[in-house]
mmCIF file of N, CA, C and O in Angstrom:
data_model
loop_
_atom_site.group_PDB
_atom_site.id
_atom_site.type_symbol
_atom_site.label_atom_id
_atom_site.label_comp_id
_atom_site.label_asym_id
_atom_site.label_seq_id
_atom_site.Cartn_x
_atom_site.Cartn_y
_atom_site.Cartn_z
ATOM 1 N N MET A 1 -24.820 -3.120 16.139
ATOM 2 C CA MET A 1 -24.501 -2.072 15.746
ATOM 3 C C MET A 1 -23.498 -1.929 17.154
ATOM 4 O O MET A 1 -23.460 -1.796 18.250
ATOM 5 N N LEU A 2 -22.110 -1.017 16.939
ATOM 6 C CA LEU A 2 -21.229 -0.439 17.536
ATOM 7 C C LEU A 2 -21.567 0.763 18.369
ATOM 8 O O LEU A 2 -22.203 1.885 17.989
ATOM 9 N N GLY A 3 -21.435 0.647 19.772
ATOM 10 C CA GLY A 3 -21.594 2.059 20.889
ATOM 11 C C GLY A 3 -20.669 2.912 20.685
ATOM 12 O O GLY A 3 -19.703 2.561 19.627
ATOM 13 N N THR A 4 -20.599 3.951 21.217
ATOM 14 C CA THR A 4 -20.065 5.284 20.798
ATOM 15 C C THR A 4 -18.637 4.586 21.514
ATOM 16 O O THR A 4 -17.642 4.963 20.805
ATOM 17 N N VAL A 5 -18.461 4.291 22.603
ATOM 18 C CA VAL A 5 -17.466 3.893 23.537
ATOM 19 C C VAL A 5 -16.936 2.802 22.235
ATOM 20 O O VAL A 5 -15.592 2.741 22.461
ATOM 21 N N ALA A 6 -17.419 1.618 22.131
ATOM 22 C CA ALA A 6 -16.912 0.458 21.058
ATOM 23 C C ALA A 6 -16.199 1.015 20.047
ATOM 24 O O ALA A 6 -15.217 0.593 19.582
ATOM 25 N N LEU A 7 -16.960 2.020 19.365
ATOM 26 C CA LEU A 7 -16.614 2.579 18.309
ATOM 27 C C LEU A 7 -15.002 3.324 18.434
ATOM 28 O O LEU A 7 -14.220 3.678 17.622
ATOM 29 N N GLY A 8 -14.888 3.974 19.278
ATOM 30 C CA GLY A 8 -13.755 5.055 19.936
ATOM 31 C C GLY A 8 -12.778 4.114 20.289
ATOM 32 O O GLY A 8 -11.485 4.220 20.023
ATOM 33 N N GLN A 9 -13.126 2.775 20.893
ATOM 34 C CA GLN A 9 -12.069 1.861 21.376
ATOM 35 C C GLN A 9 -11.495 0.984 20.112
ATOM 36 O O GLN A 9 -9.899 1.016 20.068
ATOM 37 N N LEU A 10 -12.409 0.789 18.935
ATOM 38 C CA LEU A 10 -12.056 0.333 17.685
ATOM 39 C C LEU A 10 -11.261 1.630 17.004
ATOM 40 O O LEU A 10 -9.576 0.851 16.511
ATOM 41 N N ALA A 11 -11.600 2.910 16.883
ATOM 42 C CA ALA A 11 -10.835 3.711 16.180
ATOM 43 C C ALA A 11 -9.000 3.626 16.977
ATOM 44 O O ALA A 11 -8.022 3.800 16.369
ATOM 45 N N ALA A 12 -9.034 3.627 18.230
ATOM 46 C CA ALA A 12 -7.780 3.956 18.865
ATOM 47 C C ALA A 12 -6.825 2.412 18.425
ATOM 48 O O ALA A 12 -5.905 2.669 18.621
ATOM 49 N N THR A 13 -7.706 1.476 18.630
ATOM 50 C CA THR A 13 -6.611 0.313 18.328
ATOM 51 C C THR A 13 -6.369 0.155 16.999
ATOM 52 O O THR A 13 -5.196 0.148 16.628
ATOM 53 N N LEU A 14 -7.261 0.746 15.797
ATOM 54 C CA LEU A 14 -6.873 0.665 14.490
ATOM 55 C C LEU A 14 -5.362 2.081 14.527
ATOM 56 O O LEU A 14 -4.638 1.655 13.875
ATOM 57 N N ARG A 15 -5.664 2.857 15.187
ATOM 58 C CA ARG A 15 -4.708 3.940 15.251
ATOM 59 C C ARG A 15 -2.946 3.713 16.010
ATOM 60 O O ARG A 15 -2.174 4.047 15.103
ATOM 61 N N ALA A 16 -3.155 2.817 16.618
ATOM 62 C CA ALA A 16 -2.406 2.211 17.183
ATOM 63 C C ALA A 16 -1.278 0.850 16.616
ATOM 64 O O ALA A 16 -0.124 0.335 16.927
ATOM 65 N N GLY A 17 -2.058 0.509 15.533
ATOM 66 C CA GLY A 17 -1.883 -0.670 14.952
ATOM 67 C C GLY A 17 -0.146 -0.658 14.612
ATOM 68 O O GLY A 17 -0.330 0.451 13.946
ATOM 69 N N ARG A 18 0.295 -1.742 13.328
ATOM 70 C CA ARG A 18 1.620 -1.627 12.677
ATOM 71 C C ARG A 18 0.612 -1.281 11.272
ATOM 72 O O ARG A 18 1.686 -0.623 10.892
ATOM 73 N N GLY A 19 0.081 -1.195 10.829
ATOM 74 C CA GLY A 19 -0.706 -0.782 9.626
ATOM 75 C C GLY A 19 -0.280 0.545 9.385
ATOM 76 O O GLY A 19 -0.077 1.323 8.225
ATOM 77 N N LEU A 20 -1.135 1.015 10.371
ATOM 78 C CA LEU A 20 -1.040 3.019 9.823
ATOM 79 C C LEU A 20 0.266 3.349 10.274
ATOM 80 O O LEU A 20 0.364 4.316 10.105
ATOM 81 N N ALA A 21 0.979 2.782 11.098
ATOM 82 C CA ALA A 21 2.331 3.149 11.465
ATOM 83 C C ALA A 21 3.454 3.564 10.581
ATOM 84 O O ALA A 21 4.248 4.209 10.056
ATOM 85 N N ALA A 22 3.254 2.228 9.571
ATOM 86 C CA ALA A 22 3.683 1.938 8.670
ATOM 87 C C ALA A 22 3.311 3.412 7.112
ATOM 88 O O ALA A 22 4.256 3.811 6.601
ATOM 89 N N LYS A 23 2.315 3.664 7.285
ATOM 90 C CA LYS A 23 1.726 4.883 6.516
ATOM 91 C C LYS A 23 2.444 6.215 7.107
ATOM 92 O O LYS A 23 2.762 6.700 6.121
ATOM 93 N N ARG A 24 2.507 6.120 8.267
ATOM 94 C CA ARG A 24 3.303 7.129 8.871
ATOM 95 C C ARG A 24 4.911 7.336 8.392
ATOM 96 O O ARG A 24 5.124 8.737 8.321
ATOM 97 N N ASP A 25 5.547 6.175 8.258
ATOM 98 C CA ASP A 25 6.679 6.220 7.707
ATOM 99 C C ASP A 25 6.520 6.762 6.519
ATOM 100 O O ASP A 25 7.426 7.394 5.856
ATOM 101 N N ILE A 26 5.813 6.369 5.584
ATOM 102 C CA ILE A 26 5.908 6.940 3.837
ATOM 103 C C ILE A 26 5.454 8.154 4.354
ATOM 104 O O ILE A 26 6.439 9.068 3.715
ATOM 105 N N ALA A 27 4.651 8.534 5.045
ATOM 106 C CA ALA A 27 4.639 10.476 5.013
ATOM 107 C C ALA A 27 5.698 11.068 5.240
ATOM 108 O O ALA A 27 6.079 12.076 4.787
ATOM 109 N N ALA A 28 6.758 10.560 5.955
ATOM 110 C CA ALA A 28 7.480 11.375 6.710
ATOM 111 C C ALA A 28 8.808 10.963 5.471
ATOM 112 O O ALA A 28 9.740 12.097 5.309
ATOM 113 N N VAL A 29 8.736 9.553 4.816
ATOM 114 C CA VAL A 29 9.921 10.062 3.344
ATOM 115 C C VAL A 29 9.308 10.975 2.698
ATOM 116 O O VAL A 29 9.872 11.693 2.170
ATOM 117 N N ALA A 30 8.250 10.959 2.191
ATOM 118 C CA ALA A 30 7.284 11.679 1.477
ATOM 119 C C ALA A 30 7.648 13.483 1.956
ATOM 120 O O ALA A 30 8.504 14.098 0.829
ATOM 121 N N ALA A 31 7.548 13.655 2.776
ATOM 122 C CA ALA A 31 7.814 14.862 3.174
ATOM 123 C C ALA A 31 9.499 15.055 3.199
ATOM 124 O O ALA A 31 9.873 16.317 2.589
ATOM 125 N N ARG A 32 10.721 14.637 3.582
ATOM 126 C CA ARG A 32 11.596 14.861 3.347
ATOM 127 C C ARG A 32 12.330 14.943 1.972
ATOM 128 O O ARG A 32 12.924 15.606 1.580
ATOM 129 N N LEU A 33 11.428 14.263 1.056
ATOM 130 C CA LEU A 33 12.017 14.250 -0.302
ATOM 131 C C LEU A 33 11.224 15.277 -0.990
ATOM 132 O O LEU A 33 11.453 15.862 -2.364
ATOM 133 N N GLY A 34 10.568 16.280 -0.087
ATOM 134 C CA GLY A 34 9.636 17.197 -0.847
ATOM 135 C C GLY A 34 8.456 16.982 -2.165
ATOM 136 O O GLY A 34 8.312 17.949 -2.676
ATOM 137 N N VAL A 35 7.741 15.338 -1.885
ATOM 138 C CA VAL A 35 6.954 15.830 -2.654
ATOM 139 C C VAL A 35 5.507 15.849 -1.966
ATOM 140 O O VAL A 35 5.376 15.374 -0.761
ATOM 141 N N SER A 36 4.287 16.033 -2.734
ATOM 142 C CA SER A 36 3.182 16.245 -2.183
ATOM 143 C C SER A 36 1.899 15.286 -2.812
ATOM 144 O O SER A 36 2.360 14.960 -4.049
ATOM 145 N N ALA A 37 0.451 15.979 -2.254
ATOM 146 C CA ALA A 37 -0.461 15.558 -3.174
ATOM 147 C C ALA A 37 -0.140 16.064 -4.539
ATOM 148 O O ALA A 37 -1.086 16.180 -5.133
ATOM 149 N N ALA A 38 0.182 17.296 -4.155
ATOM 150 C CA ALA A 38 0.089 18.391 -5.485
ATOM 151 C C ALA A 38 1.150 18.195 -6.322
ATOM 152 O O ALA A 38 0.884 19.037 -7.366
ATOM 153 N N SER A 39 1.828 17.136 -5.802
ATOM 154 C CA SER A 39 2.736 17.018 -7.413
ATOM 155 C C SER A 39 2.215 16.349 -8.798
ATOM 156 O O SER A 39 0.795 16.538 -8.689
ATOM 157 N N ALA A 40 3.024 16.517 -9.770
ATOM 158 C CA ALA A 40 2.455 16.068 -11.142
ATOM 159 C C ALA A 40 1.914 14.809 -11.142
ATOM 160 O O ALA A 40 0.730 14.502 -11.652
ATOM 161 N N VAL A 41 2.345 13.703 -9.869
ATOM 162 C CA VAL A 41 1.481 12.545 -9.894
ATOM 163 C C VAL A 41 1.122 12.433 -8.457
ATOM 164 O O VAL A 41 2.778 12.401 -7.652
ATOM 165 N N PRO A 42 0.105 12.115 -7.624
ATOM 166 C CA PRO A 42 -0.008 12.509 -6.696
ATOM 167 C C PRO A 42 0.884 11.530 -5.508
ATOM 168 O O PRO A 42 0.786 10.368 -6.213
ATOM 169 N N VAL A 43 1.189 11.863 -4.760
ATOM 170 C CA VAL A 43 1.868 10.412 -3.730
ATOM 171 C C VAL A 43 1.023 10.159 -2.900
ATOM 172 O O VAL A 43 0.036 10.112 -2.506
ATOM 173 N N GLY A 44 1.195 8.549 -3.176
ATOM 174 C CA GLY A 44 0.643 7.637 -2.498
ATOM 175 C C GLY A 44 1.565 6.520 -2.071
ATOM 176 O O GLY A 44 2.598 6.353 -2.331
ATOM 177 N N ASP A 45 0.569 5.172 -1.416
ATOM 178 C CA ASP A 45 1.636 4.268 -1.110
ATOM 179 C C ASP A 45 1.166 3.179 -1.853
ATOM 180 O O ASP A 45 1.794 2.053 -1.576
ATOM 181 N N ASP A 46 0.460 2.972 -2.952
ATOM 182 C CA ASP A 46 0.457 1.890 -4.027
ATOM 183 C C ASP A 46 1.450 1.892 -4.898
ATOM 184 O O ASP A 46 1.763 0.710 -5.137
ATOM 185 N N CYS A 47 1.532 3.086 -5.769
ATOM 186 C CA CYS A 47 2.668 2.657 -6.634
ATOM 187 C C CYS A 47 3.746 3.831 -6.756
ATOM 188 O O CYS A 47 3.409 5.112 -6.251
ATOM 189 N N ALA A 48 4.840 3.798 -7.123
ATOM 190 C CA ALA A 48 5.748 4.771 -7.486
ATOM 191 C C ALA A 48 5.750 5.082 -8.918
ATOM 192 O O ALA A 48 5.419 4.120 -10.119
ATOM 193 N N ALA A 49 5.653 6.567 -9.261
ATOM 194 C CA ALA A 49 5.341 6.729 -10.923
ATOM 195 C C ALA A 49 6.786 7.417 -11.370
ATOM 196 O O ALA A 49 6.887 8.251 -10.963
ATOM 197 N N ILE A 50 7.343 6.490 -12.477
ATOM 198 C CA ILE A 50 8.556 6.538 -12.697
ATOM 199 C C ILE A 50 8.186 7.497 -13.679
ATOM 200 O O ILE A 50 7.861 6.719 -15.282
ATOM 201 N N PRO A 51 8.792 8.558 -14.564
ATOM 202 C CA PRO A 51 8.829 9.077 -15.730
ATOM 203 C C PRO A 51 9.457 8.254 -16.973
ATOM 204 O O PRO A 51 10.391 7.632 -16.523
ATOM 205 N N ASP A 52 8.844 8.309 -18.097
ATOM 206 C CA ASP A 52 9.074 7.460 -19.236
ATOM 207 C C ASP A 52 8.576 7.988 -20.417
ATOM 208 O O ASP A 52 7.030 7.788 -20.683
ATOM 209 N N GLY A 53 9.269 9.078 -20.744
ATOM 210 C CA GLY A 53 8.930 9.623 -22.004
ATOM 211 C C GLY A 53 7.907 10.204 -21.989
ATOM 212 O O GLY A 53 7.885 11.176 -20.978
ATOM 213 N N ASP A 54 6.547 10.287 -22.634
ATOM 214 C CA ASP A 54 5.543 11.047 -22.324
ATOM 215 C C ASP A 54 4.721 10.614 -21.107
ATOM 216 O O ASP A 54 3.639 11.425 -20.756
ATOM 217 N N GLY A 55 4.848 9.584 -20.608
ATOM 218 C CA GLY A 55 4.067 9.019 -19.398
ATOM 219 C C GLY A 55 5.024 8.602 -18.321
ATOM 220 O O GLY A 55 6.248 8.825 -18.030
ATOM 221 N N PHE A 56 4.432 7.671 -17.430
ATOM 222 C CA PHE A 56 5.132 7.269 -16.877
ATOM 223 C C PHE A 56 4.979 5.564 -16.586
ATOM 224 O O PHE A 56 4.251 4.701 -17.326
ATOM 225 N N LEU A 57 5.962 5.234 -15.909
ATOM 226 C CA LEU A 57 6.008 3.450 -15.577
ATOM 227 C C LEU A 57 5.589 3.440 -14.381
ATOM 228 O O LEU A 57 6.046 4.350 -13.121
ATOM 229 N N LEU A 58 4.628 2.399 -13.917
ATOM 230 C CA LEU A 58 4.283 2.627 -12.287
ATOM 231 C C LEU A 58 4.685 1.248 -11.726
ATOM 232 O O LEU A 58 5.037 -0.071 -12.126
ATOM 233 N N LEU A 59 5.693 1.075 -10.480
ATOM 234 C CA LEU A 59 6.257 0.120 -9.932
ATOM 235 C C LEU A 59 5.245 -0.027 -8.707
ATOM 236 O O LEU A 59 5.233 1.041 -7.677
ATOM 237 N N ALA A 60 4.927 -1.381 -8.445
ATOM 238 C CA ALA A 60 3.895 -1.295 -7.282
ATOM 239 C C ALA A 60 4.703 -2.544 -6.410
ATOM 240 O O ALA A 60 5.324 -3.717 -7.151
ATOM 241 N N ILE A 61 4.744 -2.294 -5.478
ATOM 242 C CA ILE A 61 5.098 -3.464 -4.266
ATOM 243 C C ILE A 61 4.260 -3.076 -2.807
ATOM 244 O O ILE A 61 3.715 -2.628 -2.535
ATOM 245 N N GLU A 62 4.063 -4.448 -2.573
ATOM 246 C CA GLU A 62 3.724 -5.067 -1.331
ATOM 247 C C GLU A 62 4.693 -5.048 -0.174
ATOM 248 O O GLU A 62 5.148 -6.498 -0.467
ATOM 249 N N GLY A 63 4.277 -4.731 1.009
ATOM 250 C CA GLY A 63 4.966 -5.457 2.534
ATOM 251 C C GLY A 63 3.944 -6.504 2.974
ATOM 252 O O GLY A 63 2.676 -6.140 3.080
ATOM 253 N N PHE A 64 4.169 -7.318 3.144
ATOM 254 C CA PHE A 64 3.365 -8.565 4.579
ATOM 255 C C PHE A 64 4.175 -8.579 5.793
ATOM 256 O O PHE A 64 5.427 -8.618 5.680
ATOM 257 N N MET A 65 3.373 -8.653 6.676
ATOM 258 C CA MET A 65 3.875 -9.069 7.870
ATOM 259 C C MET A 65 4.163 -10.597 7.807
ATOM 260 O O MET A 65 4.071 -11.595 7.064
ATOM 261 N N ASN A 66 5.615 -10.644 8.402
ATOM 262 C CA ASN A 66 6.334 -11.560 8.641
ATOM 263 C C ASN A 66 5.569 -12.850 8.880
ATOM 264 O O ASN A 66 5.707 -13.900 8.128
ATOM 265 N N GLU A 67 4.374 -13.028 9.554
ATOM 266 C CA GLU A 67 3.476 -13.898 10.232
ATOM 267 C C GLU A 67 2.799 -14.507 9.268
ATOM 268 O O GLU A 67 2.226 -15.372 8.923
ATOM 269 N N PHE A 68 2.332 -13.528 8.441
ATOM 270 C CA PHE A 68 1.161 -13.861 7.074
ATOM 271 C C PHE A 68 2.008 -14.684 6.116
ATOM 272 O O PHE A 68 1.680 -15.654 5.582
ATOM 273 N N VAL A 69 3.338 -14.333 5.839
ATOM 274 C CA VAL A 69 4.006 -15.228 4.870
ATOM 275 C C VAL A 69 4.441 -16.418 5.325
ATOM 276 O O VAL A 69 4.350 -17.587 4.763
ATOM 277 N N ALA A 70 4.790 -16.497 6.483
ATOM 278 C CA ALA A 70 5.210 -17.710 7.466
ATOM 279 C C ALA A 70 3.903 -18.451 7.137
ATOM 280 O O ALA A 70 4.077 -20.039 7.445
ATOM 281 N N GLY A 71 2.970 -18.368 7.498
ATOM 282 C CA GLY A 71 1.707 -18.684 7.797
ATOM 283 C C GLY A 71 1.259 -19.527 6.373
ATOM 284 O O GLY A 71 0.580 -20.427 6.147
ATOM 285 N N ASP A 72 1.371 -19.082 5.431
ATOM 286 C CA ASP A 72 0.658 -19.354 4.256
ATOM 287 C C ASP A 72 1.720 -18.696 3.106
ATOM 288 O O ASP A 72 0.885 -17.730 2.405
ATOM 289 N N PRO A 73 2.956 -18.950 2.858
ATOM 290 C CA PRO A 73 3.113 -18.449 1.504
ATOM 291 C C PRO A 73 2.787 -18.715 0.278
ATOM 292 O O PRO A 73 2.812 -17.787 -0.581
ATOM 293 N N TRP A 74 2.162 -19.423 0.136
ATOM 294 C CA TRP A 74 1.653 -19.862 -1.488
ATOM 295 C C TRP A 74 0.852 -18.722 -1.258
ATOM 296 O O TRP A 74 0.313 -17.528 -2.376
ATOM 297 N N PHE A 75 -0.377 -17.935 -0.350
ATOM 298 C CA PHE A 75 -1.565 -17.005 -0.383
ATOM 299 C C PHE A 75 -0.842 -15.547 -0.716
ATOM 300 O O PHE A 75 -1.179 -14.987 -1.242
ATOM 301 N N ALA A 76 0.017 -15.745 0.368
ATOM 302 C CA ALA A 76 0.900 -14.438 0.358
ATOM 303 C C ALA A 76 1.454 -14.170 -1.211
ATOM 304 O O ALA A 76 1.111 -13.112 -1.204
ATOM 305 N N GLY A 77 1.916 -14.895 -2.089
ATOM 306 C CA GLY A 77 2.266 -14.736 -3.142
ATOM 307 C C GLY A 77 1.393 -14.391 -3.939
ATOM 308 O O GLY A 77 1.346 -13.314 -4.755
ATOM 309 N N TRP A 78 0.126 -14.949 -4.102
ATOM 310 C CA TRP A 78 -1.065 -14.810 -4.810
ATOM 311 C C TRP A 78 -1.524 -13.764 -4.566
ATOM 312 O O TRP A 78 -1.590 -12.787 -5.185
ATOM 313 N N CYS A 79 -1.452 -13.265 -3.107
ATOM 314 C CA CYS A 79 -1.995 -11.773 -2.594
ATOM 315 C C CYS A 79 -1.137 -10.344 -3.208
ATOM 316 O O CYS A 79 -1.607 -9.671 -3.832
ATOM 317 N N GLY A 80 0.197 -10.699 -3.479
ATOM 318 C CA GLY A 80 1.275 -10.001 -3.769
ATOM 319 C C GLY A 80 0.835 -9.582 -5.273
ATOM 320 O O GLY A 80 1.005 -8.214 -5.229
ATOM 321 N N VAL A 81 0.468 -10.920 -6.059
ATOM 322 C CA VAL A 81 0.438 -10.252 -7.459
ATOM 323 C C VAL A 81 -1.179 -9.742 -7.281
ATOM 324 O O VAL A 81 -0.880 -8.673 -8.437
ATOM 325 N N MET A 82 -1.966 -10.333 -6.806
ATOM 326 C CA MET A 82 -3.549 -9.547 -6.958
ATOM 327 C C MET A 82 -3.483 -7.933 -6.750
ATOM 328 O O MET A 82 -3.516 -7.090 -7.280
ATOM 329 N N VAL A 83 -2.549 -7.926 -5.634
ATOM 330 C CA VAL A 83 -2.983 -6.505 -4.840
ATOM 331 C C VAL A 83 -1.908 -5.235 -5.535
ATOM 332 O O VAL A 83 -2.793 -4.583 -6.090
ATOM 333 N N ASN A 84 -0.831 -5.815 -5.987
ATOM 334 C CA ASN A 84 0.050 -5.085 -7.141
ATOM 335 C C ASN A 84 -0.503 -4.635 -8.403
ATOM 336 O O ASN A 84 -0.667 -3.690 -9.306
ATOM 337 N N VAL A 85 -1.358 -5.871 -9.267
ATOM 338 C CA VAL A 85 -1.631 -5.420 -10.391
ATOM 339 C C VAL A 85 -3.312 -4.676 -10.496
ATOM 340 O O VAL A 85 -3.548 -3.670 -10.874
ATOM 341 N N SER A 86 -3.942 -4.710 -8.970
ATOM 342 C CA SER A 86 -5.146 -3.852 -8.767
ATOM 343 C C SER A 86 -4.198 -2.565 -8.603
ATOM 344 O O SER A 86 -5.047 -1.420 -9.114
ATOM 345 N N ASP A 87 -2.944 -2.167 -7.874
ATOM 346 C CA ASP A 87 -2.875 -0.894 -7.741
ATOM 347 C C ASP A 87 -2.433 -0.275 -9.320
ATOM 348 O O ASP A 87 -2.907 1.107 -9.085
ATOM 349 N N VAL A 88 -1.981 -0.827 -9.731
ATOM 350 C CA VAL A 88 -1.399 -0.273 -10.953
ATOM 351 C C VAL A 88 -2.582 0.131 -11.946
ATOM 352 O O VAL A 88 -2.793 1.167 -12.226
ATOM 353 N N ALA A 89 -3.681 -0.856 -12.086
ATOM 354 C CA ALA A 89 -4.977 -0.469 -12.375
ATOM 355 C C ALA A 89 -5.749 0.431 -11.914
ATOM 356 O O ALA A 89 -6.237 1.083 -12.632
ATOM 357 N N ALA A 90 -5.362 0.753 -10.284
ATOM 358 C CA ALA A 90 -6.682 1.492 -10.231
ATOM 359 C C ALA A 90 -5.823 3.007 -10.620
ATOM 360 O O ALA A 90 -6.803 4.004 -10.388
ATOM 361 N N MET A 91 -4.320 3.252 -10.696
ATOM 362 C CA MET A 91 -4.056 4.430 -11.192
ATOM 363 C C MET A 91 -3.677 4.551 -12.563
ATOM 364 O O MET A 91 -3.212 5.454 -13.206
ATOM 365 N N GLY A 92 -4.588 3.773 -13.072
ATOM 366 C CA GLY A 92 -4.899 4.043 -14.780
ATOM 367 C C GLY A 92 -3.880 3.604 -15.640
ATOM 368 O O GLY A 92 -3.967 3.423 -16.650
ATOM 369 N N GLY A 93 -3.143 2.605 -15.339
ATOM 370 C CA GLY A 93 -2.210 1.449 -15.825
ATOM 371 C C GLY A 93 -2.505 0.205 -16.109
ATOM 372 O O GLY A 93 -3.796 -0.075 -16.039
ATOM 373 N N ARG A 94 -1.337 -0.379 -16.864
ATOM 374 C CA ARG A 94 -1.576 -1.926 -17.339
ATOM 375 C C ARG A 94 -0.530 -2.559 -16.717
ATOM 376 O O ARG A 94 0.811 -2.109 -17.385
ATOM 377 N N ALA A 95 -0.909 -3.922 -16.539
ATOM 378 C CA ALA A 95 0.572 -4.234 -15.678
ATOM 379 C C ALA A 95 1.354 -4.997 -17.033
ATOM 380 O O ALA A 95 0.699 -5.118 -18.099
ATOM 381 N N ILE A 96 2.472 -4.767 -17.070
ATOM 382 C CA ILE A 96 3.315 -5.380 -17.881
ATOM 383 C C ILE A 96 4.367 -6.532 -17.138
ATOM 384 O O ILE A 96 5.066 -6.875 -18.226
ATOM 385 N N ALA A 97 4.571 -6.863 -16.259
ATOM 386 C CA ALA A 97 5.092 -7.400 -15.755
ATOM 387 C C ALA A 97 4.682 -7.988 -14.490
ATOM 388 O O ALA A 97 3.720 -6.982 -13.818
ATOM 389 N N SER A 98 4.981 -9.079 -13.762
ATOM 390 C CA SER A 98 4.803 -9.655 -12.345
ATOM 391 C C SER A 98 5.855 -10.387 -11.956
ATOM 392 O O SER A 98 6.622 -10.887 -11.897
#
C-alpha cells in the first residue's frame, strides 16, 4: 500500500511525464480551434469525428514513443491496430479499415 508521501511522489512523476505533456498539447490545439467537450461530438484524443452524411467517420491514430517502436516494431504495429480499433469501438463506431 502506498503511503501519502509515496502517492504524492507518484502523482508528481506522472504529471511531469511525456504522456501527460502530449495531452496538454492536444488541449491547446482544441482551444485554438474553438472546440470543446460541449461540441456536437465531444473533443477527445482518441478519434477525430469527420461529418459524413447523417453520421460521422471516426479517424483514429496512435502516437508511440520512438524507443518503443525501435525496441519491438512488430508489437508496436500490433498495438497500434488494437488501440485504434478499440478507440473507434469505444466511440460507438466500427472499424472499416486499418
